[in-house]
Amino acid sequence: MDRNSPVPLYFQLSQQLEAAIENGKLAPGSLLGNEIELAGRLGLSRPTVRQAIQSLVDKGLLVRRRGIGTQVVHSQVKRPLELSSLYDDLEAAGQKPATRVLLNTTTEADAEVAAALGIAEGAEVALVERLRLTHGEPVAHLRNHLPAGLLKLETAELEETGLYRLMRSAGITLHSARQAVGARAATAEEGERLDEPEGAPLLTMQRTTFDDTGRAVEFGSHVYRASRYAFEFQLLVRP
């Protein structure tokens, strides 16, 4: 702790604890000990330690369990806004992704899907719905439409790896995407699926992906748990 810094001590402590959680030094399930022990060990006041811990509880990185103490939970997934799959991003972050395929079928394109993929309304498209999990906990519900005949999607393969990896393996070169990010409250069904209460905040993302010929090859409509997930991007000043 830098006591000469203008940065409050509680914030310095919370940042150090968050970094330890993110890099795995404090693994999920680890106990921090009680506030009195931490305060004595770090040479800080108990209110300072309490405030630092509360800030991480509010972020969903720590949880207070009666009879157990303050415990580390899984770190929030911070995903860069770039053309990559959730599976790849989770794997790169050491989050141990897993997939539960809810639907793998064909259907008729509605107006929204047809417009996104540049096809006629009512045309046949592939539809895949998946629940993406990390460490056994749901993170996102993924709904993807692809042009019919683009590639063969086997349920077993979808449960083992990401959709973009399968597309690349089929010789499809992903080049660019158009994406919109939003937020809304969870419905009762979404809350049950994602292990959140009804009305909990969800992040939403719609993405249309294009190959190197300019053809739309995928339209995704996804929802993410805001308590476990965040989009991260860099902003630059225009010259």
PDB file of C-alpha atoms in Angstrom:
ATOM      1  CA  MET A   1       0.000   0.000   0.000  1.00  0.00           C
ATOM      2  CA  ASP A   2       1.288   3.443  -0.924  1.00  0.00           C
ATOM      3  CA  ARG A   3       0.184   5.658   1.967  1.00  0.00           C
ATOM      4  CA  ASN A   4       1.526   8.754   0.214  1.00  0.00           C
ATOM      5  CA  SER A   5      -0.620   8.196  -2.851  1.00  0.00           C
ATOM      6  CA  PRO A   6      -3.781  10.294  -3.367  1.00  0.00           C
ATOM      7  CA  VAL A   7      -5.537   7.030  -4.277  1.00  0.00           C
ATOM      8  CA  PRO A   8      -7.582   5.833  -1.260  1.00  0.00           C
ATOM      9  CA  LEU A   9      -6.154   2.833   0.556  1.00  0.00           C
ATOM     10  CA  TYR A  10      -9.374   0.833   0.198  1.00  0.00           C
ATOM     11  CA  PHE A  11      -9.203   1.292  -3.603  1.00  0.00           C
ATOM     12  CA  GLN A  12      -5.528   0.260  -3.711  1.00  0.00           C
ATOM     13  CA  LEU A  13      -6.402  -2.881  -1.766  1.00  0.00           C
ATOM     14  CA  SER A  14      -9.419  -3.705  -3.926  1.00  0.00           C
ATOM     15  CA  GLN A  15      -7.306  -3.293  -7.094  1.00  0.00           C
ATOM     16  CA  GLN A  16      -4.609  -5.614  -5.739  1.00  0.00           C
ATOM     17  CA  LEU A  17      -7.166  -8.235  -4.722  1.00  0.00           C
ATOM     18  CA  GLU A  18      -8.917  -7.975  -8.092  1.00  0.00           C
ATOM     19  CA  ALA A  19      -5.605  -8.438  -9.919  1.00  0.00           C
ATOM     20  CA  ALA A  20      -4.843 -11.513  -7.776  1.00  0.00           C
ATOM     21  CA  ILE A  21      -8.241 -12.986  -8.673  1.00  0.00           C
ATOM     22  CA  GLU A  22      -7.855 -12.214 -12.381  1.00  0.00           C
ATOM     23  CA  ASN A  23      -4.376 -13.780 -12.658  1.00  0.00           C
ATOM     24  CA  GLY A  24      -5.308 -16.852 -10.609  1.00  0.00           C
ATOM     25  CA  LYS A  25      -3.240 -16.151  -7.487  1.00  0.00           C
ATOM     26  CA  LEU A  26      -6.528 -16.167  -5.597  1.00  0.00           C
ATOM     27  CA  ALA A  27      -8.340 -19.158  -7.058  1.00  0.00           C
ATOM     28  CA  PRO A  28     -12.128 -19.627  -7.034  1.00  0.00           C
ATOM     29  CA  GLY A  29     -13.185 -20.956  -3.643  1.00  0.00           C
ATOM     30  CA  SER A  30     -10.266 -19.369  -1.785  1.00  0.00           C
ATOM     31  CA  LEU A  31     -11.067 -17.810   1.591  1.00  0.00           C
ATOM     32  CA  LEU A  32      -9.754 -14.335   2.388  1.00  0.00           C
ATOM     33  CA  GLY A  33     -10.125 -14.629   6.137  1.00  0.00           C
ATOM     34  CA  ASN A  34     -12.127 -12.210   8.218  1.00  0.00           C
ATOM     35  CA  GLU A  35     -11.756  -8.439   8.155  1.00  0.00           C
ATOM     36  CA  ILE A  36      -9.939  -8.294  11.505  1.00  0.00           C
ATOM     37  CA  GLU A  37      -7.275 -10.769  10.338  1.00  0.00           C
ATOM     38  CA  LEU A  38      -6.805  -8.966   7.025  1.00  0.00           C
ATOM     39  CA  ALA A  39      -6.609  -5.559   8.677  1.00  0.00           C
ATOM     40  CA  GLY A  40      -3.983  -6.775  11.131  1.00  0.00           C
ATOM     41  CA  ARG A  41      -1.933  -8.540   8.471  1.00  0.00           C
ATOM     42  CA  LEU A  42      -1.955  -5.535   6.118  1.00  0.00           C
ATOM     43  CA  GLY A  43      -1.663  -2.823   8.748  1.00  0.00           C
ATOM     44  CA  LEU A  44      -4.930  -1.220   7.664  1.00  0.00           C
ATOM     45  CA  SER A  45      -8.037  -0.185   9.546  1.00  0.00           C
ATOM     46  CA  ARG A  46     -10.996  -2.540   9.583  1.00  0.00           C
ATOM     47  CA  PRO A  47     -13.308  -0.005   7.795  1.00  0.00           C
ATOM     48  CA  THR A  48     -10.733   0.296   4.985  1.00  0.00           C
ATOM     49  CA  VAL A  49     -10.627  -3.477   4.515  1.00  0.00           C
ATOM     50  CA  ARG A  50     -14.424  -3.713   4.734  1.00  0.00           C
ATOM     51  CA  GLN A  51     -14.842  -1.074   2.020  1.00  0.00           C
ATOM     52  CA  ALA A  52     -12.348  -2.816  -0.274  1.00  0.00           C
ATOM     53  CA  ILE A  53     -14.069  -6.163   0.163  1.00  0.00           C
ATOM     54  CA  GLN A  54     -17.516  -4.672  -0.384  1.00  0.00           C
ATOM     55  CA  SER A  55     -16.419  -3.126  -3.684  1.00  0.00           C
ATOM     56  CA  LEU A  56     -15.385  -6.586  -4.924  1.00  0.00           C
ATOM     57  CA  VAL A  57     -18.576  -8.158  -3.583  1.00  0.00           C
ATOM     58  CA  ASP A  58     -20.496  -5.569  -5.628  1.00  0.00           C
ATOM     59  CA  LYS A  59     -18.490  -6.590  -8.710  1.00  0.00           C
ATOM     60  CA  GLY A  60     -19.325 -10.242  -8.147  1.00  0.00           C
ATOM     61  CA  LEU A  61     -15.712 -11.272  -7.507  1.00  0.00           C
ATOM     62  CA  LEU A  62     -16.187 -12.052  -3.811  1.00  0.00           C
ATOM     63  CA  VAL A  63     -19.115 -13.409  -1.859  1.00  0.00           C
ATOM     64  CA  ARG A  64     -19.793 -13.370   1.878  1.00  0.00           C
ATOM     65  CA  ARG A  65     -21.011 -16.771   3.109  1.00  0.00           C
ATOM     66  CA  ARG A  66     -22.426 -17.114   6.608  1.00  0.00           C
ATOM     67  CA  GLY A  67     -20.370 -19.532   8.649  1.00  0.00           C
ATOM     68  CA  ILE A  68     -17.644 -19.663   5.985  1.00  0.00           C
ATOM     69  CA  GLY A  69     -16.343 -16.131   5.477  1.00  0.00           C
ATOM     70  CA  THR A  70     -15.436 -14.094   2.410  1.00  0.00           C
ATOM     71  CA  GLN A  71     -14.811 -16.359  -0.552  1.00  0.00           C
ATOM     72  CA  VAL A  72     -13.456 -15.811  -4.061  1.00  0.00           C
ATOM     73  CA  VAL A  73     -15.849 -16.614  -6.880  1.00  0.00           C
ATOM     74  CA  HIS A  74     -15.045 -16.803 -10.577  1.00  0.00           C
ATOM     75  CA  SER A  75     -13.660 -13.617 -12.071  1.00  0.00           C
ATOM     76  CA  GLN A  76     -15.783 -11.614 -14.491  1.00  0.00           C
ATOM     77  CA  VAL A  77     -15.130 -12.362 -18.136  1.00  0.00           C
ATOM     78  CA  LYS A  78     -13.863  -9.239 -19.921  1.00  0.00           C
ATOM     79  CA  ARG A  79     -14.238  -9.703 -23.638  1.00  0.00           C
ATOM     80  CA  PRO A  80     -12.506  -7.441 -26.163  1.00  0.00           C
ATOM     81  CA  LEU A  81     -14.690  -6.013 -28.913  1.00  0.00           C
ATOM     82  CA  GLU A  82     -13.071  -7.760 -31.843  1.00  0.00           C
ATOM     83  CA  LEU A  83     -13.958 -10.493 -34.316  1.00  0.00           C
ATOM     84  CA  SER A  84     -13.420 -13.480 -32.071  1.00  0.00           C
ATOM     85  CA  SER A  85     -15.666 -16.144 -30.628  1.00  0.00           C
ATOM     86  CA  LEU A  86     -16.784 -16.299 -27.011  1.00  0.00           C
ATOM     87  CA  TYR A  87     -15.299 -19.792 -26.795  1.00  0.00           C
ATOM     88  CA  ASP A  88     -11.848 -18.560 -27.852  1.00  0.00           C
ATOM     89  CA  ASP A  89     -12.008 -15.569 -25.510  1.00  0.00           C
ATOM     90  CA  LEU A  90     -13.012 -17.709 -22.540  1.00  0.00           C
ATOM     91  CA  GLU A  91     -10.290 -20.227 -23.294  1.00  0.00           C
ATOM     92  CA  ALA A  92      -7.673 -17.453 -23.599  1.00  0.00           C
ATOM     93  CA  ALA A  93      -8.796 -16.094 -20.211  1.00  0.00           C
ATOM     94  CA  GLY A  94      -8.387 -19.523 -18.577  1.00  0.00           C
ATOM     95  CA  GLN A  95     -12.127 -19.803 -17.964  1.00  0.00           C
ATOM     96  CA  LYS A  96     -12.554 -23.483 -19.046  1.00  0.00           C
ATOM     97  CA  PRO A  97     -15.468 -23.051 -21.478  1.00  0.00           C
ATOM     98  CA  ALA A  98     -18.123 -25.708 -21.924  1.00  0.00           C
ATOM     99  CA  THR A  99     -21.159 -25.806 -24.200  1.00  0.00           C
ATOM    100  CA  ARG A 100     -24.632 -27.249 -23.880  1.00  0.00           C
ATOM    101  CA  VAL A 101     -26.396 -27.432 -27.241  1.00  0.00           C
ATOM    102  CA  LEU A 102     -30.091 -26.613 -26.796  1.00  0.00           C
ATOM    103  CA  LEU A 103     -31.084 -26.680 -30.467  1.00  0.00           C
ATOM    104  CA  ASN A 104     -29.445 -27.674 -33.756  1.00  0.00           C
ATOM    105  CA  THR A 105     -31.929 -27.596 -36.596  1.00  0.00           C
ATOM    106  CA  THR A 106     -33.121 -25.788 -39.722  1.00  0.00           C
ATOM    107  CA  THR A 107     -35.893 -23.212 -39.871  1.00  0.00           C
ATOM    108  CA  GLU A 108     -37.327 -20.483 -42.088  1.00  0.00           C
ATOM    109  CA  ALA A 109     -35.704 -17.068 -41.907  1.00  0.00           C
ATOM    110  CA  ASP A 110     -37.898 -14.367 -40.423  1.00  0.00           C
ATOM    111  CA  ALA A 111     -37.644 -10.754 -41.588  1.00  0.00           C
ATOM    112  CA  GLU A 112     -34.825  -9.867 -39.168  1.00  0.00           C
ATOM    113  CA  VAL A 113     -32.691 -12.902 -40.010  1.00  0.00           C
ATOM    114  CA  ALA A 114     -33.332 -12.524 -43.740  1.00  0.00           C
ATOM    115  CA  ALA A 115     -32.261  -8.878 -43.677  1.00  0.00           C
ATOM    116  CA  ALA A 116     -29.110  -9.665 -41.699  1.00  0.00           C
ATOM    117  CA  LEU A 117     -28.031 -12.540 -43.967  1.00  0.00           C
ATOM    118  CA  GLY A 118     -29.142 -10.894 -47.215  1.00  0.00           C
ATOM    119  CA  ILE A 119     -31.509 -13.721 -48.178  1.00  0.00           C
ATOM    120  CA  ALA A 120     -35.221 -13.991 -48.924  1.00  0.00           C
ATOM    121  CA  GLU A 121     -37.653 -14.086 -46.028  1.00  0.00           C
ATOM    122  CA  GLY A 122     -38.797 -17.669 -45.545  1.00  0.00           C
ATOM    123  CA  ALA A 123     -35.579 -19.142 -46.947  1.00  0.00           C
ATOM    124  CA  GLU A 124     -34.150 -22.124 -45.093  1.00  0.00           C
ATOM    125  CA  VAL A 125     -31.402 -21.363 -42.570  1.00  0.00           C
ATOM    126  CA  ALA A 126     -29.500 -23.340 -39.955  1.00  0.00           C
ATOM    127  CA  LEU A 127     -30.359 -22.456 -36.359  1.00  0.00           C
ATOM    128  CA  VAL A 128     -28.129 -23.267 -33.399  1.00  0.00           C
ATOM    129  CA  GLU A 129     -28.877 -22.395 -29.772  1.00  0.00           C
ATOM    130  CA  ARG A 130     -26.272 -23.012 -27.112  1.00  0.00           C
ATOM    131  CA  LEU A 131     -25.676 -22.322 -23.450  1.00  0.00           C
ATOM    132  CA  ARG A 132     -22.053 -21.356 -22.823  1.00  0.00           C
ATOM    133  CA  LEU A 133     -20.662 -22.173 -19.368  1.00  0.00           C
ATOM    134  CA  THR A 134     -17.437 -21.583 -17.471  1.00  0.00           C
ATOM    135  CA  HIS A 135     -16.468 -23.619 -14.410  1.00  0.00           C
ATOM    136  CA  GLY A 136     -19.914 -25.214 -14.611  1.00  0.00           C
ATOM    137  CA  GLU A 137     -21.777 -21.872 -14.407  1.00  0.00           C
ATOM    138  CA  PRO A 138     -23.816 -20.417 -17.296  1.00  0.00           C
ATOM    139  CA  VAL A 139     -22.412 -17.223 -18.805  1.00  0.00           C
ATOM    140  CA  ALA A 140     -24.353 -16.701 -22.021  1.00  0.00           C
ATOM    141  CA  HIS A 141     -27.199 -17.945 -24.186  1.00  0.00           C
ATOM    142  CA  LEU A 142     -26.155 -17.948 -27.849  1.00  0.00           C
ATOM    143  CA  ARG A 143     -28.555 -18.047 -30.791  1.00  0.00           C
ATOM    144  CA  ASN A 144     -26.993 -18.231 -34.282  1.00  0.00           C
ATOM    145  CA  HIS A 145     -28.480 -18.389 -37.781  1.00  0.00           C
ATOM    146  CA  LEU A 146     -26.357 -19.447 -40.770  1.00  0.00           C
ATOM    147  CA  PRO A 147     -27.196 -19.758 -44.469  1.00  0.00           C
ATOM    148  CA  ALA A 148     -28.408 -23.253 -45.336  1.00  0.00           C
ATOM    149  CA  GLY A 149     -25.674 -25.512 -46.674  1.00  0.00           C
ATOM    150  CA  LEU A 150     -22.823 -23.295 -45.460  1.00  0.00           C
ATOM    151  CA  LEU A 151     -21.343 -26.120 -43.389  1.00  0.00           C
ATOM    152  CA  LYS A 152     -22.466 -29.251 -41.598  1.00  0.00           C
ATOM    153  CA  LEU A 153     -22.968 -28.612 -37.878  1.00  0.00           C
ATOM    154  CA  GLU A 154     -22.744 -31.696 -35.686  1.00  0.00           C
ATOM    155  CA  THR A 155     -24.058 -31.340 -32.144  1.00  0.00           C
ATOM    156  CA  ALA A 156     -21.100 -33.263 -30.718  1.00  0.00           C
ATOM    157  CA  GLU A 157     -18.642 -30.865 -32.395  1.00  0.00           C
ATOM    158  CA  LEU A 158     -20.579 -27.807 -31.209  1.00  0.00           C
ATOM    159  CA  GLU A 159     -20.263 -29.097 -27.650  1.00  0.00           C
ATOM    160  CA  GLU A 160     -16.500 -29.520 -28.013  1.00  0.00           C
ATOM    161  CA  THR A 161     -15.441 -26.246 -29.615  1.00  0.00           C
ATOM    162  CA  GLY A 162     -16.554 -22.822 -30.840  1.00  0.00           C
ATOM    163  CA  LEU A 163     -18.663 -22.074 -33.915  1.00  0.00           C
ATOM    164  CA  TYR A 164     -15.997 -19.861 -35.484  1.00  0.00           C
ATOM    165  CA  ARG A 165     -13.416 -22.637 -35.215  1.00  0.00           C
ATOM    166  CA  LEU A 166     -15.775 -24.981 -37.053  1.00  0.00           C
ATOM    167  CA  MET A 167     -16.356 -22.368 -39.734  1.00  0.00           C
ATOM    168  CA  ARG A 168     -12.631 -21.811 -40.227  1.00  0.00           C
ATOM    169  CA  SER A 169     -12.046 -25.581 -40.350  1.00  0.00           C
ATOM    170  CA  ALA A 170     -14.609 -25.708 -43.165  1.00  0.00           C
ATOM    171  CA  GLY A 171     -12.531 -23.209 -45.150  1.00  0.00           C
ATOM    172  CA  ILE A 172     -14.628 -20.124 -44.379  1.00  0.00           C
ATOM    173  CA  THR A 173     -12.476 -17.004 -43.967  1.00  0.00           C
ATOM    174  CA  LEU A 174     -14.059 -14.632 -41.455  1.00  0.00           C
ATOM    175  CA  HIS A 175     -13.231 -11.079 -42.446  1.00  0.00           C
ATOM    176  CA  SER A 176     -15.459  -8.503 -40.717  1.00  0.00           C
ATOM    177  CA  ALA A 177     -18.621  -8.059 -38.688  1.00  0.00           C
ATOM    178  CA  ARG A 178     -21.302  -5.540 -37.847  1.00  0.00           C
ATOM    179  CA  GLN A 179     -22.184  -5.607 -34.154  1.00  0.00           C
ATOM    180  CA  ALA A 180     -24.557  -3.873 -31.741  1.00  0.00           C
ATOM    181  CA  VAL A 181     -24.314  -4.126 -27.937  1.00  0.00           C
ATOM    182  CA  GLY A 182     -27.167  -3.312 -25.558  1.00  0.00           C
ATOM    183  CA  ALA A 183     -28.703  -4.217 -22.211  1.00  0.00           C
ATOM    184  CA  ARG A 184     -32.065  -5.206 -20.762  1.00  0.00           C
ATOM    185  CA  ALA A 185     -33.692  -7.035 -17.872  1.00  0.00           C
ATOM    186  CA  ALA A 186     -33.889 -10.825 -17.825  1.00  0.00           C
ATOM    187  CA  THR A 187     -37.205 -12.540 -18.410  1.00  0.00           C
ATOM    188  CA  ALA A 188     -38.235 -15.350 -16.065  1.00  0.00           C
ATOM    189  CA  GLU A 189     -37.162 -17.937 -18.663  1.00  0.00           C
ATOM    190  CA  GLU A 190     -33.800 -16.267 -19.238  1.00  0.00           C
ATOM    191  CA  GLY A 191     -33.209 -15.947 -15.512  1.00  0.00           C
ATOM    192  CA  GLU A 192     -33.844 -19.648 -15.002  1.00  0.00           C
ATOM    193  CA  ARG A 193     -31.569 -20.547 -17.900  1.00  0.00           C
ATOM    194  CA  LEU A 194     -28.719 -18.265 -16.796  1.00  0.00           C
ATOM    195  CA  ASP A 195     -29.078 -18.751 -13.038  1.00  0.00           C
ATOM    196  CA  GLU A 196     -30.114 -15.136 -12.448  1.00  0.00           C
ATOM    197  CA  PRO A 197     -33.278 -13.695 -10.843  1.00  0.00           C
ATOM    198  CA  GLU A 198     -35.991 -12.358 -13.121  1.00  0.00           C
ATOM    199  CA  GLY A 199     -35.224  -8.707 -13.876  1.00  0.00           C
ATOM    200  CA  ALA A 200     -31.450  -9.111 -13.453  1.00  0.00           C
ATOM    201  CA  PRO A 201     -29.376  -7.038 -15.916  1.00  0.00           C
ATOM    202  CA  LEU A 202     -28.307  -8.807 -19.093  1.00  0.00           C
ATOM    203  CA  LEU A 203     -25.949  -7.627 -21.806  1.00  0.00           C
ATOM    204  CA  THR A 204     -27.152  -8.215 -25.363  1.00  0.00           C
ATOM    205  CA  MET A 205     -25.191  -8.517 -28.574  1.00  0.00           C
ATOM    206  CA  GLN A 206     -26.265  -8.885 -32.186  1.00  0.00           C
ATOM    207  CA  ARG A 207     -23.595  -9.589 -34.780  1.00  0.00           C
ATOM    208  CA  THR A 208     -23.611 -10.218 -38.517  1.00  0.00           C
ATOM    209  CA  THR A 209     -20.350 -11.749 -39.702  1.00  0.00           C
ATOM    210  CA  PHE A 210     -19.020 -11.580 -43.268  1.00  0.00           C
ATOM    211  CA  ASP A 211     -16.426 -13.669 -45.084  1.00  0.00           C
ATOM    212  CA  ASP A 212     -13.661 -12.355 -47.308  1.00  0.00           C
ATOM    213  CA  THR A 213     -16.014 -12.185 -50.307  1.00  0.00           C
ATOM    214  CA  GLY A 214     -18.454  -9.930 -48.440  1.00  0.00           C
ATOM    215  CA  ARG A 215     -21.046 -12.695 -47.989  1.00  0.00           C
ATOM    216  CA  ALA A 216     -22.945 -12.754 -44.673  1.00  0.00           C
ATOM    217  CA  VAL A 217     -22.144 -16.124 -43.095  1.00  0.00           C
ATOM    218  CA  GLU A 218     -23.635 -15.809 -39.600  1.00  0.00           C
ATOM    219  CA  PHE A 219     -26.157 -13.783 -37.637  1.00  0.00           C
ATOM    220  CA  GLY A 220     -25.835 -14.079 -33.873  1.00  0.00           C
ATOM    221  CA  SER A 221     -28.201 -12.854 -31.182  1.00  0.00           C
ATOM    222  CA  HIS A 222     -26.714 -13.427 -27.736  1.00  0.00           C
ATOM    223  CA  VAL A 223     -27.438 -12.540 -24.100  1.00  0.00           C
ATOM    224  CA  TYR A 224     -24.840 -12.493 -21.319  1.00  0.00           C
ATOM    225  CA  ARG A 225     -24.997 -12.325 -17.536  1.00  0.00           C
ATOM    226  CA  ALA A 226     -23.882  -8.809 -16.602  1.00  0.00           C
ATOM    227  CA  SER A 227     -22.693 -10.146 -13.237  1.00  0.00           C
ATOM    228  CA  ARG A 228     -20.198 -12.452 -14.974  1.00  0.00           C
ATOM    229  CA  TYR A 229     -19.439 -10.707 -18.229  1.00  0.00           C
ATOM    230  CA  ALA A 230     -18.324  -7.371 -19.659  1.00  0.00           C
ATOM    231  CA  PHE A 231     -17.292  -5.986 -23.043  1.00  0.00           C
ATOM    232  CA  GLU A 232     -13.970  -4.176 -23.051  1.00  0.00           C
ATOM    233  CA  PHE A 233     -12.641  -1.876 -25.753  1.00  0.00           C
ATOM    234  CA  GLN A 234     -10.109   0.855 -26.371  1.00  0.00           C
ATOM    235  CA  LEU A 235     -11.075   4.370 -27.428  1.00  0.00           C
ATOM    236  CA  LEU A 236      -8.773   6.524 -29.494  1.00  0.00           C
ATOM    237  CA  VAL A 237      -8.887  10.290 -30.106  1.00  0.00           C
ATOM    238  CA  ARG A 238      -9.297  11.174 -33.765  1.00  0.00           C
ATOM    239  CA  PRO A 239      -6.264  13.007 -35.198  1.00  0.00           C
TER     240      PRO A 239
END
